[in-house]
């Protein structure tokens, strides 16, 4: 491959849409970001506006390309799209009109319904790689079918499309309007069979989901269609116009945000655990198979000629927990407050069930609370430490898989905090490496679009070595004890 080729990486996350242009060596050449809102009308409900998300991606893509001169823009030859996994949406496959809000990956409104289905967790994990949990797509899809009249009418008329957000975005953004999805996103529905690489017929039949409603599953690097963007100074609009100056890019990668993040620093290594800490925290390492009884996920990160898997641990309440605390305390930015002041929290710990507990507990509903009296500043530290403690719980399980782990490679918004990084290193006993800040999901897309070059540009790293920290370890022990009591009380 001609290494002079550049790519446009679109990254649609829970709080923002981003577009970045990378050259063939992995150097960032342009970047644009637009915030996207969510709605939380009821406890456990997290929604986003589909049209707002589509428009935000068009806006950032046009803005990033507009930062390039004519010669640079001509070198951008392909694009990739990574987006939040486990978020679901319904749309009309004839008009493209959204028939539901985006039900975020954080949404657990159908948790009680899913619990009543009495699914066999081990059987489900063996076929789908997931544990039955309301964060994944099945319960959201069934909820939409049961509660939205527009969805039911479209189903009766043969016009319904329903599935991962990635499929909807590809349909709306690409000129050809394909109704397709990649395996990384399909596999977050509880409806995808890893062995066959297709929708799981038994699960579809059990839950009365017509396979015709779902997008076709294609490889991660398929020829998806063309993204047509107005050039700088042209009006940005949905409708296509033959007279509108535009830039045409083939979409050659569709994937999940955490899936592409695994490739941000080049080909993933077997002796490294990767940790991406954003709204949620996701820790993973290469693993073709998981031990029997493992409470981790077996996740697809790329599927080209063959699938590539990782063992994955998930923490739902990372940045989401800090956002929750900011609302509770009436402050704008808890992360900035933590950087300004990180006091000793004493013996205060926080039982962090924001968004429900991910691996290894898989409790969609878990009451969050502080144990011990604390000032507002101490509460902020307790929440940050709770994220580190949940991460450590998953790191300990990941270290049992594969060769010895040499270090943790961290990225994501919360990794900007030196104190948080040092806390993770201290509590895990592992060195933690933080590359110079980058948008990991977008950079990973660029690596894949560049053909996985062996000389992908390395980024400078800051390293955090584990230190002796008896007070932190004492709080960790107290937190473990309190969590055990709380989990036992849930039956």
mmCIF file of N, CA and C in Angstrom, residues 271-401:
data_model
loop_
_atom_site.group_PDB
_atom_site.id
_atom_site.type_symbol
_atom_site.label_atom_id
_atom_site.label_comp_id
_atom_site.label_asym_id
_atom_site.label_seq_id
_atom_site.Cartn_x
_atom_site.Cartn_y
_atom_site.Cartn_z
ATOM 1 N N UNK A 271 1.209 -9.445 25.509
ATOM 2 C CA UNK A 271 1.662 -9.265 26.890
ATOM 3 C C UNK A 271 1.257 -7.911 27.474
ATOM 4 N N UNK A 272 0.356 -7.208 26.811
ATOM 5 C CA UNK A 272 -0.088 -5.892 27.265
ATOM 6 C C UNK A 272 -1.598 -5.924 27.490
ATOM 7 N N UNK A 273 -2.039 -5.299 28.580
ATOM 8 C CA UNK A 273 -3.466 -5.061 28.790
ATOM 9 C C UNK A 273 -3.754 -3.623 28.384
ATOM 10 N N UNK A 274 -4.789 -3.444 27.585
ATOM 11 C CA UNK A 274 -5.177 -2.127 27.087
ATOM 12 C C UNK A 274 -6.367 -1.629 27.898
ATOM 13 N N UNK A 275 -6.288 -0.386 28.339
ATOM 14 C CA UNK A 275 -7.327 0.203 29.180
ATOM 15 C C UNK A 275 -7.749 1.534 28.577
ATOM 16 N N UNK A 276 -9.010 1.632 28.186
ATOM 17 C CA UNK A 276 -9.550 2.873 27.635
ATOM 18 C C UNK A 276 -10.619 3.383 28.592
ATOM 19 N N UNK A 277 -10.402 4.564 29.158
ATOM 20 C CA UNK A 277 -11.255 5.079 30.226
ATOM 21 C C UNK A 277 -11.966 6.335 29.739
ATOM 22 N N UNK A 278 -13.232 6.163 29.350
ATOM 23 C CA UNK A 278 -14.047 7.290 28.929
ATOM 24 C C UNK A 278 -15.308 7.342 29.767
ATOM 25 N N UNK A 279 -16.465 7.399 29.119
ATOM 26 C CA UNK A 279 -17.736 7.322 29.846
ATOM 27 C C UNK A 279 -17.796 6.037 30.648
ATOM 28 N N UNK A 280 -17.396 4.946 30.010
ATOM 29 C CA UNK A 280 -17.146 3.680 30.692
ATOM 30 C C UNK A 280 -15.666 3.373 30.604
ATOM 31 N N UNK A 281 -15.229 2.356 31.318
ATOM 32 C CA UNK A 281 -13.831 1.914 31.231
ATOM 33 C C UNK A 281 -13.829 0.491 30.683
ATOM 34 N N UNK A 282 -12.933 0.234 29.739
ATOM 35 C CA UNK A 282 -12.879 -1.056 29.073
ATOM 36 C C UNK A 282 -11.434 -1.532 29.070
ATOM 37 N N UNK A 283 -11.215 -2.689 29.670
ATOM 38 C CA UNK A 283 -9.881 -3.281 29.740
ATOM 39 C C UNK A 283 -9.895 -4.564 28.927
ATOM 40 N N UNK A 284 -8.875 -4.773 28.117
ATOM 41 C CA UNK A 284 -8.895 -5.950 27.253
ATOM 42 C C UNK A 284 -7.476 -6.375 26.900
ATOM 43 N N UNK A 285 -7.365 -7.644 26.522
ATOM 44 C CA UNK A 285 -6.114 -8.170 25.997
ATOM 45 C C UNK A 285 -6.433 -9.257 24.991
ATOM 46 N N UNK A 286 -5.508 -9.501 24.084
ATOM 47 C CA UNK A 286 -5.715 -10.512 23.053
ATOM 48 C C UNK A 286 -5.974 -11.870 23.685
ATOM 49 N N UNK A 287 -6.984 -12.558 23.193
ATOM 50 C CA UNK A 287 -7.313 -13.900 23.684
ATOM 51 C C UNK A 287 -8.276 -14.539 22.700
ATOM 52 N N UNK A 288 -7.854 -15.634 22.088
ATOM 53 C CA UNK A 288 -8.738 -16.329 21.152
ATOM 54 C C UNK A 288 -9.889 -17.004 21.878
ATOM 55 N N UNK A 289 -9.611 -17.537 23.073
ATOM 56 C CA UNK A 289 -10.627 -18.227 23.871
ATOM 57 C C UNK A 289 -10.528 -17.759 25.318
ATOM 58 N N UNK A 290 -11.612 -17.961 26.063
ATOM 59 C CA UNK A 290 -11.632 -17.656 27.493
ATOM 60 C C UNK A 290 -11.786 -18.941 28.281
ATOM 61 N N UNK A 291 -11.238 -18.996 29.490
ATOM 62 C CA UNK A 291 -11.404 -20.190 30.317
ATOM 63 C C UNK A 291 -12.877 -20.424 30.640
ATOM 64 N N UNK A 292 -13.224 -21.673 30.843
ATOM 65 C CA UNK A 292 -14.592 -22.004 31.237
ATOM 66 C C UNK A 292 -14.934 -21.283 32.537
ATOM 67 N N UNK A 293 -16.111 -20.720 32.588
ATOM 68 C CA UNK A 293 -16.558 -20.030 33.791
ATOM 69 C C UNK A 293 -16.082 -18.605 33.924
ATOM 70 N N UNK A 294 -15.301 -18.112 32.968
ATOM 71 C CA UNK A 294 -14.828 -16.734 33.041
ATOM 72 C C UNK A 294 -16.012 -15.777 33.013
ATOM 73 N N UNK A 295 -15.918 -14.709 33.793
ATOM 74 C CA UNK A 295 -16.980 -13.701 33.827
ATOM 75 C C UNK A 295 -16.638 -12.496 32.947
ATOM 76 N N UNK A 296 -15.596 -12.629 32.154
ATOM 77 C CA UNK A 296 -15.247 -11.596 31.192
ATOM 78 C C UNK A 296 -15.989 -11.842 29.881
ATOM 79 N N UNK A 297 -15.887 -10.893 28.973
ATOM 80 C CA UNK A 297 -16.500 -11.026 27.661
ATOM 81 C C UNK A 297 -15.473 -11.496 26.643
ATOM 82 N N UNK A 298 -15.943 -12.209 25.647
ATOM 83 C CA UNK A 298 -15.130 -12.541 24.476
ATOM 84 C C UNK A 298 -15.618 -11.639 23.349
ATOM 85 N N UNK A 299 -14.810 -10.644 23.012
ATOM 86 C CA UNK A 299 -15.271 -9.571 22.130
ATOM 87 C C UNK A 299 -14.514 -9.564 20.812
ATOM 88 N N UNK A 300 -15.240 -9.274 19.748
ATOM 89 C CA UNK A 300 -14.644 -9.092 18.426
ATOM 90 C C UNK A 300 -14.044 -7.692 18.352
ATOM 91 N N UNK A 301 -12.785 -7.596 17.935
ATOM 92 C CA UNK A 301 -12.225 -6.267 17.684
ATOM 93 C C UNK A 301 -12.038 -6.006 16.190
ATOM 94 N N UNK A 302 -11.966 -7.062 15.392
ATOM 95 C CA UNK A 302 -11.877 -6.888 13.937
ATOM 96 C C UNK A 302 -12.207 -8.222 13.291
ATOM 97 N N UNK A 303 -12.875 -8.151 12.143
ATOM 98 C CA UNK A 303 -13.232 -9.373 11.419
ATOM 99 C C UNK A 303 -13.032 -9.095 9.942
ATOM 100 N N UNK A 304 -11.895 -9.571 9.430
ATOM 101 C CA UNK A 304 -11.589 -9.421 8.013
ATOM 102 C C UNK A 304 -11.658 -10.807 7.388
ATOM 103 N N UNK A 305 -10.522 -11.398 7.057
ATOM 104 C CA UNK A 305 -10.547 -12.781 6.579
ATOM 105 C C UNK A 305 -10.891 -13.742 7.707
ATOM 106 N N UNK A 306 -10.543 -13.364 8.923
ATOM 107 C CA UNK A 306 -10.842 -14.182 10.102
ATOM 108 C C UNK A 306 -11.094 -13.244 11.272
ATOM 109 N N UNK A 307 -11.810 -13.712 12.288
ATOM 110 C CA UNK A 307 -12.081 -12.849 13.442
ATOM 111 C C UNK A 307 -10.868 -12.697 14.341
ATOM 112 N N UNK A 308 -10.765 -11.563 14.992
ATOM 113 C CA UNK A 308 -9.746 -11.310 16.001
ATOM 114 C C UNK A 308 -10.469 -10.953 17.293
ATOM 115 N N UNK A 309 -10.130 -11.669 18.383
ATOM 116 C CA UNK A 309 -10.862 -11.548 19.636
ATOM 117 C C UNK A 309 -9.980 -11.007 20.752
ATOM 118 N N UNK A 310 -10.647 -10.409 21.738
ATOM 119 C CA UNK A 310 -10.005 -10.054 23.001
ATOM 120 C C UNK A 310 -10.875 -10.549 24.143
ATOM 121 N N UNK A 311 -10.239 -10.758 25.291
ATOM 122 C CA UNK A 311 -10.969 -10.881 26.550
ATOM 123 C C UNK A 311 -11.178 -9.467 27.059
ATOM 124 N N UNK A 312 -12.412 -9.151 27.438
ATOM 125 C CA UNK A 312 -12.749 -7.768 27.783
ATOM 126 C C UNK A 312 -13.436 -7.687 29.135
ATOM 127 N N UNK A 313 -12.995 -6.730 29.940
ATOM 128 C CA UNK A 313 -13.681 -6.381 31.171
ATOM 129 C C UNK A 313 -14.284 -4.999 31.038
ATOM 130 N N UNK A 314 -15.471 -4.801 31.601
ATOM 131 C CA UNK A 314 -16.166 -3.528 31.441
ATOM 132 C C UNK A 314 -16.519 -2.911 32.789
ATOM 133 N N UNK A 315 -16.360 -1.603 32.871
ATOM 134 C CA UNK A 315 -16.780 -0.804 34.026
ATOM 135 C C UNK A 315 -17.731 0.258 33.488
ATOM 136 N N UNK A 316 -18.976 0.202 33.883
ATOM 137 C CA UNK A 316 -19.958 1.138 33.329
ATOM 138 C C UNK A 316 -19.807 2.543 33.902
ATOM 139 N N UNK A 317 -19.446 2.643 35.161
ATOM 140 C CA UNK A 317 -19.393 3.939 35.829
ATOM 141 C C UNK A 317 -17.988 4.490 35.922
ATOM 142 N N UNK A 318 -17.427 4.962 34.811
ATOM 143 C CA UNK A 318 -16.131 5.656 34.839
ATOM 144 C C UNK A 318 -16.422 7.156 34.721
ATOM 145 N N UNK A 319 -16.235 7.735 33.531
ATOM 146 C CA UNK A 319 -16.605 9.133 33.369
ATOM 147 C C UNK A 319 -18.060 9.393 33.712
ATOM 148 N N UNK A 320 -18.913 8.379 33.491
ATOM 149 C CA UNK A 320 -20.333 8.525 33.844
ATOM 150 C C UNK A 320 -20.514 8.734 35.344
ATOM 151 N N UNK A 321 -19.669 8.095 36.159
ATOM 152 C CA UNK A 321 -19.764 8.273 37.612
ATOM 153 C C UNK A 321 -19.322 9.672 38.017
ATOM 154 N N UNK A 322 -18.292 10.190 37.369
ATOM 155 C CA UNK A 322 -17.854 11.555 37.671
ATOM 156 C C UNK A 322 -18.897 12.573 37.220
ATOM 157 N N UNK A 323 -19.555 12.296 36.079
ATOM 158 C CA UNK A 323 -20.624 13.191 35.626
ATOM 159 C C UNK A 323 -21.797 13.171 36.604
ATOM 160 N N UNK A 324 -22.106 11.986 37.120
ATOM 161 C CA UNK A 324 -23.171 11.865 38.126
ATOM 162 C C UNK A 324 -22.822 12.680 39.370
ATOM 163 N N UNK A 325 -21.572 12.577 39.827
ATOM 164 C CA UNK A 325 -21.166 13.310 41.021
ATOM 165 C C UNK A 325 -21.186 14.815 40.772
ATOM 166 N N UNK A 326 -20.780 15.233 39.571
ATOM 167 C CA UNK A 326 -20.819 16.661 39.244
ATOM 168 C C UNK A 326 -22.236 17.199 39.381
ATOM 169 N N UNK A 327 -23.201 16.414 38.928
ATOM 170 C CA UNK A 327 -24.596 16.829 39.051
ATOM 171 C C UNK A 327 -25.024 16.870 40.512
ATOM 172 N N UNK A 328 -24.591 15.881 41.280
ATOM 173 C CA UNK A 328 -24.947 15.838 42.694
ATOM 174 C C UNK A 328 -24.366 17.034 43.453
ATOM 175 N N UNK A 329 -23.146 17.423 43.084
ATOM 176 C CA UNK A 329 -22.470 18.498 43.811
ATOM 177 C C UNK A 329 -22.696 19.873 43.191
ATOM 178 N N UNK A 330 -23.318 19.913 42.025
ATOM 179 C CA UNK A 330 -23.571 21.191 41.380
ATOM 180 C C UNK A 330 -22.323 21.859 40.853
ATOM 181 N N UNK A 331 -21.351 21.053 40.385
ATOM 182 C CA UNK A 331 -20.131 21.604 39.796
ATOM 183 C C UNK A 331 -20.096 21.247 38.318
ATOM 184 N N UNK A 332 -19.323 22.016 37.557
ATOM 185 C CA UNK A 332 -19.282 21.803 36.117
ATOM 186 C C UNK A 332 -18.375 20.651 35.722
ATOM 187 N N UNK A 333 -17.250 20.505 36.398
ATOM 188 C CA UNK A 333 -16.237 19.550 35.953
ATOM 189 C C UNK A 333 -15.536 18.940 37.158
ATOM 190 N N UNK A 334 -15.932 17.735 37.512
ATOM 191 C CA UNK A 334 -15.307 17.053 38.644
ATOM 192 C C UNK A 334 -13.857 16.711 38.337
ATOM 193 N N UNK A 335 -13.564 16.352 37.092
ATOM 194 C CA UNK A 335 -12.191 15.986 36.733
ATOM 195 C C UNK A 335 -11.241 17.155 36.972
ATOM 196 N N UNK A 336 -11.651 18.356 36.569
ATOM 197 C CA UNK A 336 -10.816 19.535 36.815
ATOM 198 C C UNK A 336 -10.667 19.793 38.305
ATOM 199 N N UNK A 337 -11.740 19.587 39.060
ATOM 200 C CA UNK A 337 -11.664 19.773 40.512
ATOM 201 C C UNK A 337 -10.704 18.779 41.147
ATOM 202 N N UNK A 338 -10.672 17.563 40.617
ATOM 203 C CA UNK A 338 -9.744 16.555 41.135
ATOM 204 C C UNK A 338 -8.299 16.936 40.848
ATOM 205 N N UNK A 339 -8.056 17.497 39.688
ATOM 206 C CA UNK A 339 -6.699 17.910 39.366
ATOM 207 C C UNK A 339 -6.242 19.044 40.282
ATOM 208 N N UNK A 340 -7.179 19.899 40.661
ATOM 209 C CA UNK A 340 -6.830 21.017 41.539
ATOM 210 C C UNK A 340 -6.636 20.570 42.978
ATOM 211 N N UNK A 341 -7.384 19.537 43.385
ATOM 212 C CA UNK A 341 -7.328 19.100 44.785
ATOM 213 C C UNK A 341 -7.647 17.615 44.857
ATOM 214 N N UNK A 342 -6.707 16.833 45.381
ATOM 215 C CA UNK A 342 -6.894 15.391 45.564
ATOM 216 C C UNK A 342 -6.569 15.075 47.027
ATOM 217 N N UNK A 343 -7.484 15.379 47.945
ATOM 218 C CA UNK A 343 -7.179 15.191 49.365
ATOM 219 C C UNK A 343 -7.236 13.723 49.764
ATOM 220 N N UNK A 344 -6.640 13.431 50.906
ATOM 221 C CA UNK A 344 -6.759 12.097 51.489
ATOM 222 C C UNK A 344 -8.230 11.862 51.842
ATOM 223 N N UNK A 345 -8.864 10.808 51.281
ATOM 224 C CA UNK A 345 -10.285 10.593 51.573
ATOM 225 C C UNK A 345 -10.547 9.928 52.912
ATOM 226 N N UNK A 346 -9.497 9.719 53.700
ATOM 227 C CA UNK A 346 -9.689 9.033 54.979
ATOM 228 C C UNK A 346 -10.110 7.597 54.746
ATOM 229 N N UNK A 347 -11.182 7.172 55.420
ATOM 230 C CA UNK A 347 -11.640 5.802 55.214
ATOM 231 C C UNK A 347 -12.893 5.749 54.340
ATOM 232 N N UNK A 348 -13.189 6.846 53.623
ATOM 233 C CA UNK A 348 -14.389 6.893 52.786
ATOM 234 C C UNK A 348 -14.189 6.092 51.502
ATOM 235 N N UNK A 349 -15.172 5.270 51.172
ATOM 236 C CA UNK A 349 -15.168 4.545 49.905
ATOM 237 C C UNK A 349 -16.524 4.745 49.239
ATOM 238 N N UNK A 350 -16.555 4.522 47.940
ATOM 239 C CA UNK A 350 -17.782 4.689 47.161
ATOM 240 C C UNK A 350 -18.116 3.378 46.478
ATOM 241 N N UNK A 351 -19.322 2.884 46.712
ATOM 242 C CA UNK A 351 -19.812 1.694 46.015
ATOM 243 C C UNK A 351 -20.441 2.174 44.716
ATOM 244 N N UNK A 352 -19.741 1.920 43.629
ATOM 245 C CA UNK A 352 -20.020 2.547 42.336
ATOM 246 C C UNK A 352 -20.888 1.637 41.470
ATOM 247 N N UNK A 353 -22.177 1.923 41.477
ATOM 248 C CA UNK A 353 -23.092 1.193 40.608
ATOM 249 C C UNK A 353 -23.683 2.071 39.529
ATOM 250 N N UNK A 354 -23.000 3.166 39.197
ATOM 251 C CA UNK A 354 -23.508 4.070 38.164
ATOM 252 C C UNK A 354 -23.567 3.317 36.833
ATOM 253 N N UNK A 355 -24.747 3.250 36.262
ATOM 254 C CA UNK A 355 -24.925 2.490 35.026
ATOM 255 C C UNK A 355 -25.012 0.999 35.247
ATOM 256 N N UNK A 356 -25.039 0.562 36.507
ATOM 257 C CA UNK A 356 -25.030 -0.872 36.787
ATOM 258 C C UNK A 356 -23.610 -1.406 36.834
ATOM 259 N N UNK A 357 -23.454 -2.585 37.406
ATOM 260 C CA UNK A 357 -22.134 -3.213 37.485
ATOM 261 C C UNK A 357 -21.880 -4.044 36.233
ATOM 262 N N UNK A 358 -20.727 -3.830 35.621
ATOM 263 C CA UNK A 358 -20.309 -4.652 34.495
ATOM 264 C C UNK A 358 -19.621 -5.906 34.990
ATOM 265 N N UNK A 359 -18.565 -6.297 34.292
ATOM 266 C CA UNK A 359 -17.859 -7.520 34.676
ATOM 267 C C UNK A 359 -17.099 -7.300 35.986
ATOM 268 N N UNK A 360 -16.963 -8.330 36.803
ATOM 269 C CA UNK A 360 -17.483 -9.692 36.600
ATOM 270 C C UNK A 360 -18.842 -9.929 37.241
ATOM 271 N N UNK A 361 -19.525 -8.877 37.722
ATOM 272 C CA UNK A 361 -20.733 -9.069 38.528
ATOM 273 C C UNK A 361 -22.012 -9.101 37.704
ATOM 274 N N UNK A 362 -22.078 -8.271 36.666
ATOM 275 C CA UNK A 362 -23.231 -8.248 35.765
ATOM 276 C C UNK A 362 -24.537 -8.016 36.515
ATOM 277 N N UNK A 363 -24.567 -6.892 37.231
ATOM 278 C CA UNK A 363 -25.780 -6.455 37.923
ATOM 279 C C UNK A 363 -26.253 -5.163 37.256
ATOM 280 N N UNK A 364 -27.349 -5.249 36.511
ATOM 281 C CA UNK A 364 -27.833 -4.068 35.787
ATOM 282 C C UNK A 364 -28.279 -2.967 36.734
ATOM 283 N N UNK A 365 -28.712 -3.341 37.925
ATOM 284 C CA UNK A 365 -29.166 -2.351 38.902
ATOM 285 C C UNK A 365 -28.457 -2.609 40.228
ATOM 286 N N UNK A 366 -27.676 -1.618 40.642
ATOM 287 C CA UNK A 366 -26.899 -1.731 41.875
ATOM 288 C C UNK A 366 -26.887 -0.359 42.533
ATOM 289 N N UNK A 367 -27.337 -0.242 43.781
ATOM 290 C CA UNK A 367 -27.428 1.079 44.418
ATOM 291 C C UNK A 367 -26.052 1.645 44.765
ATOM 292 N N UNK A 368 -25.776 2.837 44.273
ATOM 293 C CA UNK A 368 -24.507 3.513 44.568
ATOM 294 C C UNK A 368 -24.623 4.265 45.888
ATOM 295 N N UNK A 369 -23.527 4.283 46.644
ATOM 296 C CA UNK A 369 -23.557 5.041 47.904
ATOM 297 C C UNK A 369 -22.146 5.190 48.464
ATOM 298 N N UNK A 370 -21.975 6.230 49.265
ATOM 299 C CA UNK A 370 -20.735 6.453 49.992
ATOM 300 C C UNK A 370 -20.802 5.722 51.325
ATOM 301 N N UNK A 371 -19.676 5.171 51.718
ATOM 302 C CA UNK A 371 -19.519 4.584 53.047
ATOM 303 C C UNK A 371 -18.519 5.456 53.792
ATOM 304 N N UNK A 372 -18.963 6.101 54.858
ATOM 305 C CA UNK A 372 -18.098 6.989 55.621
ATOM 306 C C UNK A 372 -18.388 8.447 55.318
ATOM 307 N N UNK A 373 -18.233 9.286 56.328
ATOM 308 C CA UNK A 373 -18.451 10.722 56.167
ATOM 309 C C UNK A 373 -17.302 11.336 55.379
ATOM 310 N N UNK A 374 -17.618 12.332 54.546
ATOM 311 C CA UNK A 374 -16.577 12.929 53.707
ATOM 312 C C UNK A 374 -16.997 14.315 53.266
ATOM 313 N N UNK A 375 -16.004 15.167 53.014
ATOM 314 C CA UNK A 375 -16.248 16.455 52.389
ATOM 315 C C UNK A 375 -16.522 16.232 50.901
ATOM 316 N N UNK A 376 -16.937 17.285 50.215
ATOM 317 C CA UNK A 376 -17.182 17.180 48.777
ATOM 318 C C UNK A 376 -15.907 16.774 48.039
ATOM 319 N N UNK A 377 -14.775 17.347 48.430
ATOM 320 C CA UNK A 377 -13.510 17.004 47.774
ATOM 321 C C UNK A 377 -13.132 15.551 48.039
ATOM 322 N N UNK A 378 -13.362 15.068 49.254
ATOM 323 C CA UNK A 378 -13.068 13.671 49.565
ATOM 324 C C UNK A 378 -14.002 12.729 48.803
ATOM 325 N N UNK A 379 -15.243 13.132 48.607
ATOM 326 C CA UNK A 379 -16.160 12.319 47.813
ATOM 327 C C UNK A 379 -15.655 12.175 46.380
ATOM 328 N N UNK A 380 -15.099 13.242 45.837
ATOM 329 C CA UNK A 380 -14.582 13.174 44.474
ATOM 330 C C UNK A 380 -13.455 12.154 44.375
ATOM 331 N N UNK A 381 -12.580 12.153 45.351
ATOM 332 C CA UNK A 381 -11.489 11.175 45.356
ATOM 333 C C UNK A 381 -12.046 9.762 45.522
ATOM 334 N N UNK A 382 -13.038 9.596 46.392
ATOM 335 C CA UNK A 382 -13.617 8.269 46.614
ATOM 336 C C UNK A 382 -14.237 7.715 45.338
ATOM 337 N N UNK A 383 -14.899 8.570 44.553
ATOM 338 C CA UNK A 383 -15.479 8.110 43.289
ATOM 339 C C UNK A 383 -14.374 7.738 42.308
ATOM 340 N N UNK A 384 -13.338 8.575 42.201
ATOM 341 C CA UNK A 384 -12.224 8.253 41.306
ATOM 342 C C UNK A 384 -11.559 6.942 41.713
ATOM 343 N N UNK A 385 -11.374 6.740 43.021
ATOM 344 C CA UNK A 385 -10.772 5.487 43.473
ATOM 345 C C UNK A 385 -11.687 4.302 43.197
ATOM 346 N N UNK A 386 -12.996 4.492 43.279
ATOM 347 C CA UNK A 386 -13.909 3.383 42.990
ATOM 348 C C UNK A 386 -13.765 2.919 41.547
ATOM 349 N N UNK A 387 -13.511 3.857 40.647
ATOM 350 C CA UNK A 387 -13.282 3.482 39.248
ATOM 351 C C UNK A 387 -12.016 2.641 39.146
ATOM 352 N N UNK A 388 -10.959 3.089 39.824
ATOM 353 C CA UNK A 388 -9.707 2.323 39.825
ATOM 354 C C UNK A 388 -9.906 0.944 40.442
ATOM 355 N N UNK A 389 -10.703 0.843 41.499
ATOM 356 C CA UNK A 389 -10.940 -0.451 42.144
ATOM 357 C C UNK A 389 -11.702 -1.395 41.213
ATOM 358 N N UNK A 390 -12.699 -0.871 40.500
ATOM 359 C CA UNK A 390 -13.429 -1.707 39.545
ATOM 360 C C UNK A 390 -12.532 -2.119 38.383
ATOM 361 N N UNK A 391 -11.684 -1.204 37.935
ATOM 362 C CA UNK A 391 -10.712 -1.553 36.893
ATOM 363 C C UNK A 391 -9.791 -2.664 37.383
ATOM 364 N N UNK A 392 -9.290 -2.534 38.612
ATOM 365 C CA UNK A 392 -8.392 -3.538 39.161
ATOM 366 C C UNK A 392 -9.061 -4.906 39.244
ATOM 367 N N UNK A 393 -10.336 -4.931 39.593
ATOM 368 C CA UNK A 393 -11.056 -6.211 39.644
ATOM 369 C C UNK A 393 -10.992 -6.909 38.288
ATOM 370 N N UNK A 394 -11.073 -6.153 37.220
ATOM 371 C CA UNK A 394 -10.993 -6.733 35.879
ATOM 372 C C UNK A 394 -9.557 -7.018 35.454
ATOM 373 N N UNK A 395 -8.627 -6.156 35.860
ATOM 374 C CA UNK A 395 -7.222 -6.422 35.542
ATOM 375 C C UNK A 395 -6.766 -7.736 36.158
ATOM 376 N N UNK A 396 -7.212 -8.017 37.363
ATOM 377 C CA UNK A 396 -6.794 -9.261 38.018
ATOM 378 C C UNK A 396 -7.286 -10.472 37.244
ATOM 379 N N UNK A 397 -8.473 -10.392 36.655
ATOM 380 C CA UNK A 397 -8.992 -11.499 35.850
ATOM 381 C C UNK A 397 -8.265 -11.592 34.514
ATOM 382 N N UNK A 398 -7.971 -10.469 33.913
ATOM 383 C CA UNK A 398 -7.263 -10.480 32.635
ATOM 384 C C UNK A 398 -5.848 -11.023 32.780
ATOM 385 N N UNK A 399 -5.226 -10.806 33.927
ATOM 386 C CA UNK A 399 -3.859 -11.300 34.137
ATOM 387 C C UNK A 399 -3.817 -12.821 34.237
ATOM 388 N N UNK A 400 -4.967 -13.443 34.472
ATOM 389 C CA UNK A 400 -5.019 -14.901 34.537
ATOM 390 C C UNK A 400 -5.076 -15.541 33.156
ATOM 391 N N UNK A 401 -5.214 -14.719 32.119
ATOM 392 C CA UNK A 401 -5.347 -15.204 30.749
ATOM 393 C C UNK A 401 -4.079 -14.863 29.978
#
